[in-house]
């Protein structure tokens, strides 16, 4: 089963650390990152999709994606 997550955050080092942590846990980048201006917060926001294969596990919507 292919698991999908979309990581988001402010355009700062903590977002890069979030993506790096996901990669170190076996997630792979999926597509290009996104970058948009949040007019309410007056800050740039980033997003990056990541995927990972979870073998021999049925999908459970009550389970956190990081626990697959």
PDB file of N, CA and C in Angstrom:
ATOM      1  N   UNK A   1       0.847  -1.163   0.000  1.00  0.00           N
ATOM      2  CA  UNK A   1       0.000   0.000   0.000  1.00  0.00           C
ATOM      3  C   UNK A   1       0.901   1.238   0.000  1.00  0.00           C
ATOM      4  N   UNK A   2       0.557   2.193  -0.828  1.00  0.00           N
ATOM      5  CA  UNK A   2       1.303   3.442  -0.898  1.00  0.00           C
ATOM      6  C   UNK A   2       0.634   4.460   0.025  1.00  0.00           C
ATOM      7  N   UNK A   3       1.402   5.034   0.939  1.00  0.00           N
ATOM      8  CA  UNK A   3       0.899   6.020   1.890  1.00  0.00           C
ATOM      9  C   UNK A   3       1.361   7.396   1.436  1.00  0.00           C
ATOM     10  N   UNK A   4       0.473   8.370   1.527  1.00  0.00           N
ATOM     11  CA  UNK A   4       0.736   9.738   1.077  1.00  0.00           C
ATOM     12  C   UNK A   4       0.603  10.699   2.248  1.00  0.00           C
ATOM     13  N   UNK A   5       1.542  11.621   2.362  1.00  0.00           N
ATOM     14  CA  UNK A   5       1.464  12.707   3.345  1.00  0.00           C
ATOM     15  C   UNK A   5       1.820  14.002   2.650  1.00  0.00           C
ATOM     16  N   UNK A   6       1.234  15.097   3.128  1.00  0.00           N
ATOM     17  CA  UNK A   6       1.588  16.416   2.617  1.00  0.00           C
ATOM     18  C   UNK A   6       2.093  17.240   3.786  1.00  0.00           C
ATOM     19  N   UNK A   7       3.378  17.527   3.763  1.00  0.00           N
ATOM     20  CA  UNK A   7       4.013  18.286   4.837  1.00  0.00           C
ATOM     21  C   UNK A   7       3.910  19.770   4.516  1.00  0.00           C
ATOM     22  N   UNK A   8       3.580  20.575   5.520  1.00  0.00           N
ATOM     23  CA  UNK A   8       3.477  22.018   5.319  1.00  0.00           C
ATOM     24  C   UNK A   8       4.161  22.747   6.462  1.00  0.00           C
ATOM     25  N   UNK A   9       4.484  23.999   6.224  1.00  0.00           N
ATOM     26  CA  UNK A   9       5.071  24.813   7.271  1.00  0.00           C
ATOM     27  C   UNK A   9       5.553  26.141   6.723  1.00  0.00           C
ATOM     28  N   UNK A  10       5.984  26.983   7.643  1.00  0.00           N
ATOM     29  CA  UNK A  10       6.555  28.262   7.239  1.00  0.00           C
ATOM     30  C   UNK A  10       7.867  28.027   6.502  1.00  0.00           C
ATOM     31  N   UNK A  11       8.232  28.969   5.679  1.00  0.00           N
ATOM     32  CA  UNK A  11       9.474  28.878   4.918  1.00  0.00           C
ATOM     33  C   UNK A  11      10.652  29.194   5.839  1.00  0.00           C
ATOM     34  N   UNK A  12      11.048  28.196   6.602  1.00  0.00           N
ATOM     35  CA  UNK A  12      12.185  28.361   7.507  1.00  0.00           C
ATOM     36  C   UNK A  12      12.883  27.014   7.686  1.00  0.00           C
ATOM     37  N   UNK A  13      13.896  27.002   8.509  1.00  0.00           N
ATOM     38  CA  UNK A  13      14.687  25.781   8.702  1.00  0.00           C
ATOM     39  C   UNK A  13      13.860  24.643   9.289  1.00  0.00           C
ATOM     40  N   UNK A  14      12.851  24.953  10.092  1.00  0.00           N
ATOM     41  CA  UNK A  14      12.062  23.879  10.701  1.00  0.00           C
ATOM     42  C   UNK A  14      11.308  23.077   9.640  1.00  0.00           C
ATOM     43  N   UNK A  15      10.876  23.737   8.565  1.00  0.00           N
ATOM     44  CA  UNK A  15      10.229  22.999   7.470  1.00  0.00           C
ATOM     45  C   UNK A  15      11.225  22.054   6.810  1.00  0.00           C
ATOM     46  N   UNK A  16      12.424  22.524   6.562  1.00  0.00           N
ATOM     47  CA  UNK A  16      13.461  21.673   5.967  1.00  0.00           C
ATOM     48  C   UNK A  16      13.766  20.485   6.874  1.00  0.00           C
ATOM     49  N   UNK A  17      13.808  20.709   8.175  1.00  0.00           N
ATOM     50  CA  UNK A  17      14.046  19.614   9.121  1.00  0.00           C
ATOM     51  C   UNK A  17      12.888  18.616   9.094  1.00  0.00           C
ATOM     52  N   UNK A  18      11.657  19.103   8.945  1.00  0.00           N
ATOM     53  CA  UNK A  18      10.484  18.218   8.880  1.00  0.00           C
ATOM     54  C   UNK A  18      10.588  17.289   7.674  1.00  0.00           C
ATOM     55  N   UNK A  19      10.956  17.859   6.521  1.00  0.00           N
ATOM     56  CA  UNK A  19      11.095  17.050   5.307  1.00  0.00           C
ATOM     57  C   UNK A  19      12.278  16.090   5.446  1.00  0.00           C
ATOM     58  N   UNK A  20      13.386  16.556   5.971  1.00  0.00           N
ATOM     59  CA  UNK A  20      14.568  15.703   6.159  1.00  0.00           C
ATOM     60  C   UNK A  20      14.261  14.543   7.099  1.00  0.00           C
ATOM     61  N   UNK A  21      13.521  14.797   8.157  1.00  0.00           N
ATOM     62  CA  UNK A  21      13.135  13.731   9.099  1.00  0.00           C
ATOM     63  C   UNK A  21      12.285  12.685   8.380  1.00  0.00           C
ATOM     64  N   UNK A  22      11.320  13.137   7.578  1.00  0.00           N
ATOM     65  CA  UNK A  22      10.492  12.192   6.829  1.00  0.00           C
ATOM     66  C   UNK A  22      11.346  11.346   5.890  1.00  0.00           C
ATOM     67  N   UNK A  23      12.295  11.964   5.201  1.00  0.00           N
ATOM     68  CA  UNK A  23      13.180  11.215   4.304  1.00  0.00           C
ATOM     69  C   UNK A  23      14.010  10.197   5.077  1.00  0.00           C
ATOM     70  N   UNK A  24      14.468  10.565   6.266  1.00  0.00           N
ATOM     71  CA  UNK A  24      15.277   9.640   7.069  1.00  0.00           C
ATOM     72  C   UNK A  24      14.449   8.466   7.582  1.00  0.00           C
ATOM     73  N   UNK A  25      13.118   8.613   7.604  1.00  0.00           N
ATOM     74  CA  UNK A  25      12.217   7.548   8.053  1.00  0.00           C
ATOM     75  C   UNK A  25      11.712   6.696   6.891  1.00  0.00           C
ATOM     76  N   UNK A  26      12.262   6.909   5.698  1.00  0.00           N
ATOM     77  CA  UNK A  26      11.904   6.080   4.555  1.00  0.00           C
ATOM     78  C   UNK A  26      10.881   6.674   3.612  1.00  0.00           C
ATOM     79  N   UNK A  27      10.396   7.875   3.891  1.00  0.00           N
ATOM     80  CA  UNK A  27       9.483   8.546   2.978  1.00  0.00           C
ATOM     81  C   UNK A  27      10.287   9.044   1.777  1.00  0.00           C
ATOM     82  N   UNK A  28       9.627   9.146   0.620  1.00  0.00           N
ATOM     83  CA  UNK A  28      10.276   9.645  -0.589  1.00  0.00           C
ATOM     84  C   UNK A  28       9.526  10.870  -1.095  1.00  0.00           C
ATOM     85  N   UNK A  29      10.271  11.814  -1.666  1.00  0.00           N
ATOM     86  CA  UNK A  29       9.639  12.999  -2.232  1.00  0.00           C
ATOM     87  C   UNK A  29       8.699  12.592  -3.355  1.00  0.00           C
ATOM     88  N   UNK A  30       7.561  13.262  -3.424  1.00  0.00           N
ATOM     89  CA  UNK A  30       6.571  12.996  -4.472  1.00  0.00           C
ATOM     90  C   UNK A  30       6.207  14.329  -5.107  1.00  0.00           C
ATOM     91  N   UNK A  31       6.676  14.551  -6.305  1.00  0.00           N
ATOM     92  CA  UNK A  31       6.397  15.805  -6.992  1.00  0.00           C
ATOM     93  C   UNK A  31       7.272  16.944  -6.500  1.00  0.00           C
ATOM     94  N   UNK A  32       6.952  18.111  -6.984  1.00  0.00           N
ATOM     95  CA  UNK A  32       7.720  19.307  -6.649  1.00  0.00           C
ATOM     96  C   UNK A  32       7.170  19.964  -5.388  1.00  0.00           C
ATOM     97  N   UNK A  33       8.009  20.696  -4.678  1.00  0.00           N
ATOM     98  CA  UNK A  33       7.511  21.431  -3.519  1.00  0.00           C
ATOM     99  C   UNK A  33       6.627  22.601  -3.967  1.00  0.00           C
ATOM    100  N   UNK A  34       5.777  23.054  -3.059  1.00  0.00           N
ATOM    101  CA  UNK A  34       4.943  24.223  -3.334  1.00  0.00           C
ATOM    102  C   UNK A  34       5.401  25.370  -2.450  1.00  0.00           C
ATOM    103  N   UNK A  35       5.070  26.564  -2.869  1.00  0.00           N
ATOM    104  CA  UNK A  35       5.519  27.754  -2.172  1.00  0.00           C
ATOM    105  C   UNK A  35       4.438  28.812  -2.384  1.00  0.00           C
ATOM    106  N   UNK A  36       3.879  29.334  -1.315  1.00  0.00           N
ATOM    107  CA  UNK A  36       2.794  30.302  -1.453  1.00  0.00           C
ATOM    108  C   UNK A  36       2.843  31.337  -0.330  1.00  0.00           C
ATOM    109  N   UNK A  37       2.291  32.480  -0.620  1.00  0.00           N
ATOM    110  CA  UNK A  37       2.237  33.551   0.367  1.00  0.00           C
ATOM    111  C   UNK A  37       0.932  33.449   1.154  1.00  0.00           C
ATOM    112  N   UNK A  38       1.026  33.447   2.475  1.00  0.00           N
ATOM    113  CA  UNK A  38      -0.130  33.457   3.365  1.00  0.00           C
ATOM    114  C   UNK A  38      -0.391  34.916   3.734  1.00  0.00           C
ATOM    115  N   UNK A  39      -1.404  35.504   3.125  1.00  0.00           N
ATOM    116  CA  UNK A  39      -1.687  36.925   3.323  1.00  0.00           C
ATOM    117  C   UNK A  39      -2.143  37.231   4.744  1.00  0.00           C
ATOM    118  N   UNK A  40      -2.798  36.279   5.396  1.00  0.00           N
ATOM    119  CA  UNK A  40      -3.259  36.504   6.768  1.00  0.00           C
ATOM    120  C   UNK A  40      -2.066  36.559   7.721  1.00  0.00           C
ATOM    121  N   UNK A  41      -1.179  35.569   7.609  1.00  0.00           N
ATOM    122  CA  UNK A  41      -0.002  35.513   8.484  1.00  0.00           C
ATOM    123  C   UNK A  41       1.133  36.404   7.975  1.00  0.00           C
ATOM    124  N   UNK A  42       1.024  36.845   6.722  1.00  0.00           N
ATOM    125  CA  UNK A  42       2.063  37.657   6.080  1.00  0.00           C
ATOM    126  C   UNK A  42       3.418  36.949   6.062  1.00  0.00           C
ATOM    127  N   UNK A  43       3.353  35.644   5.719  1.00  0.00           N
ATOM    128  CA  UNK A  43       4.562  34.816   5.657  1.00  0.00           C
ATOM    129  C   UNK A  43       4.467  33.876   4.464  1.00  0.00           C
ATOM    130  N   UNK A  44       5.615  33.446   3.983  1.00  0.00           N
ATOM    131  CA  UNK A  44       5.657  32.435   2.932  1.00  0.00           C
ATOM    132  C   UNK A  44       5.483  31.063   3.576  1.00  0.00           C
ATOM    133  N   UNK A  45       4.741  30.193   2.887  1.00  0.00           N
ATOM    134  CA  UNK A  45       4.501  28.831   3.360  1.00  0.00           C
ATOM    135  C   UNK A  45       4.999  27.849   2.312  1.00  0.00           C
ATOM    136  N   UNK A  46       5.471  26.695   2.790  1.00  0.00           N
ATOM    137  CA  UNK A  46       5.986  25.641   1.918  1.00  0.00           C
ATOM    138  C   UNK A  46       5.145  24.388   2.084  1.00  0.00           C
ATOM    139  N   UNK A  47       5.169  23.555   1.067  1.00  0.00           N
ATOM    140  CA  UNK A  47       4.521  22.259   1.132  1.00  0.00           C
ATOM    141  C   UNK A  47       5.294  21.254   0.307  1.00  0.00           C
ATOM    142  N   UNK A  48       5.306  20.010   0.773  1.00  0.00           N
ATOM    143  CA  UNK A  48       5.981  18.947   0.034  1.00  0.00           C
ATOM    144  C   UNK A  48       5.248  17.637   0.275  1.00  0.00           C
ATOM    145  N   UNK A  49       4.859  16.979  -0.805  1.00  0.00           N
ATOM    146  CA  UNK A  49       4.248  15.661  -0.701  1.00  0.00           C
ATOM    147  C   UNK A  49       5.342  14.612  -0.556  1.00  0.00           C
ATOM    148  N   UNK A  50       5.072  13.615   0.272  1.00  0.00           N
ATOM    149  CA  UNK A  50       5.972  12.475   0.445  1.00  0.00           C
ATOM    150  C   UNK A  50       5.140  11.200   0.432  1.00  0.00           C
ATOM    151  N   UNK A  51       5.743  10.106  -0.012  1.00  0.00           N
ATOM    152  CA  UNK A  51       5.067   8.809  -0.030  1.00  0.00           C
ATOM    153  C   UNK A  51       5.986   7.743   0.546  1.00  0.00           C
ATOM    154  N   UNK A  52       5.369   6.651   0.977  1.00  0.00           N
ATOM    155  CA  UNK A  52       6.124   5.500   1.476  1.00  0.00           C
ATOM    156  C   UNK A  52       5.278   4.254   1.247  1.00  0.00           C
ATOM    157  N   UNK A  53       5.938   3.140   0.965  1.00  0.00           N
ATOM    158  CA  UNK A  53       5.243   1.868   0.798  1.00  0.00           C
ATOM    159  C   UNK A  53       5.174   1.185   2.153  1.00  0.00           C
ATOM    160  N   UNK A  54       3.964   0.804   2.550  1.00  0.00           N
ATOM    161  CA  UNK A  54       3.755   0.031   3.779  1.00  0.00           C
ATOM    162  C   UNK A  54       3.283  -1.353   3.355  1.00  0.00           C
ATOM    163  N   UNK A  55       4.115  -2.319   3.564  1.00  0.00           N
ATOM    164  CA  UNK A  55       3.796  -3.683   3.128  1.00  0.00           C
ATOM    165  C   UNK A  55       2.995  -4.431   4.189  1.00  0.00           C
ATOM    166  N   UNK A  56       2.117  -5.290   3.707  1.00  0.00           N
ATOM    167  CA  UNK A  56       1.375  -6.221   4.564  1.00  0.00           C
ATOM    168  C   UNK A  56       0.572  -5.529   5.661  1.00  0.00           C
ATOM    169  N   UNK A  57       0.044  -4.360   5.376  1.00  0.00           N
ATOM    170  CA  UNK A  57      -0.798  -3.671   6.345  1.00  0.00           C
ATOM    171  C   UNK A  57      -2.053  -3.169   5.657  1.00  0.00           C
ATOM    172  N   UNK A  58      -3.202  -3.500   6.186  1.00  0.00           N
ATOM    173  CA  UNK A  58      -4.422  -2.942   5.606  1.00  0.00           C
ATOM    174  C   UNK A  58      -4.551  -1.471   5.998  1.00  0.00           C
ATOM    175  N   UNK A  59      -5.240  -0.712   5.185  1.00  0.00           N
ATOM    176  CA  UNK A  59      -5.452   0.700   5.486  1.00  0.00           C
ATOM    177  C   UNK A  59      -6.396   0.834   6.676  1.00  0.00           C
ATOM    178  N   UNK A  60      -6.033   1.688   7.606  1.00  0.00           N
ATOM    179  CA  UNK A  60      -6.846   1.962   8.783  1.00  0.00           C
ATOM    180  C   UNK A  60      -6.908   3.481   8.951  1.00  0.00           C
ATOM    181  N   UNK A  61      -8.056   4.109   8.685  1.00  0.00           N
ATOM    182  CA  UNK A  61      -8.139   5.566   8.754  1.00  0.00           C
ATOM    183  C   UNK A  61      -7.945   6.128  10.155  1.00  0.00           C
ATOM    184  N   UNK A  62      -8.014   5.289  11.172  1.00  0.00           N
ATOM    185  CA  UNK A  62      -7.809   5.743  12.546  1.00  0.00           C
ATOM    186  C   UNK A  62      -6.339   5.706  12.973  1.00  0.00           C
ATOM    187  N   UNK A  63      -5.510   5.151  12.130  1.00  0.00           N
ATOM    188  CA  UNK A  63      -4.088   5.028  12.430  1.00  0.00           C
ATOM    189  C   UNK A  63      -3.327   6.240  11.866  1.00  0.00           C
ATOM    190  N   UNK A  64      -2.396   6.780  12.634  1.00  0.00           N
ATOM    191  CA  UNK A  64      -1.571   7.886  12.145  1.00  0.00           C
ATOM    192  C   UNK A  64      -0.714   7.375  10.986  1.00  0.00           C
ATOM    193  N   UNK A  65      -0.549   8.213   9.984  1.00  0.00           N
ATOM    194  CA  UNK A  65       0.217   7.785   8.801  1.00  0.00           C
ATOM    195  C   UNK A  65       1.666   7.457   9.152  1.00  0.00           C
ATOM    196  N   UNK A  66       2.227   8.125  10.138  1.00  0.00           N
ATOM    197  CA  UNK A  66       3.609   7.829  10.520  1.00  0.00           C
ATOM    198  C   UNK A  66       3.731   6.480  11.216  1.00  0.00           C
ATOM    199  N   UNK A  67       2.613   5.880  11.613  1.00  0.00           N
ATOM    200  CA  UNK A  67       2.646   4.586  12.298  1.00  0.00           C
ATOM    201  C   UNK A  67       2.525   3.395  11.349  1.00  0.00           C
ATOM    202  N   UNK A  68       2.349   3.654  10.044  1.00  0.00           N
ATOM    203  CA  UNK A  68       2.292   2.541   9.082  1.00  0.00           C
ATOM    204  C   UNK A  68       3.684   2.047   8.817  1.00  0.00           C
TER     205      UNK A  68
END
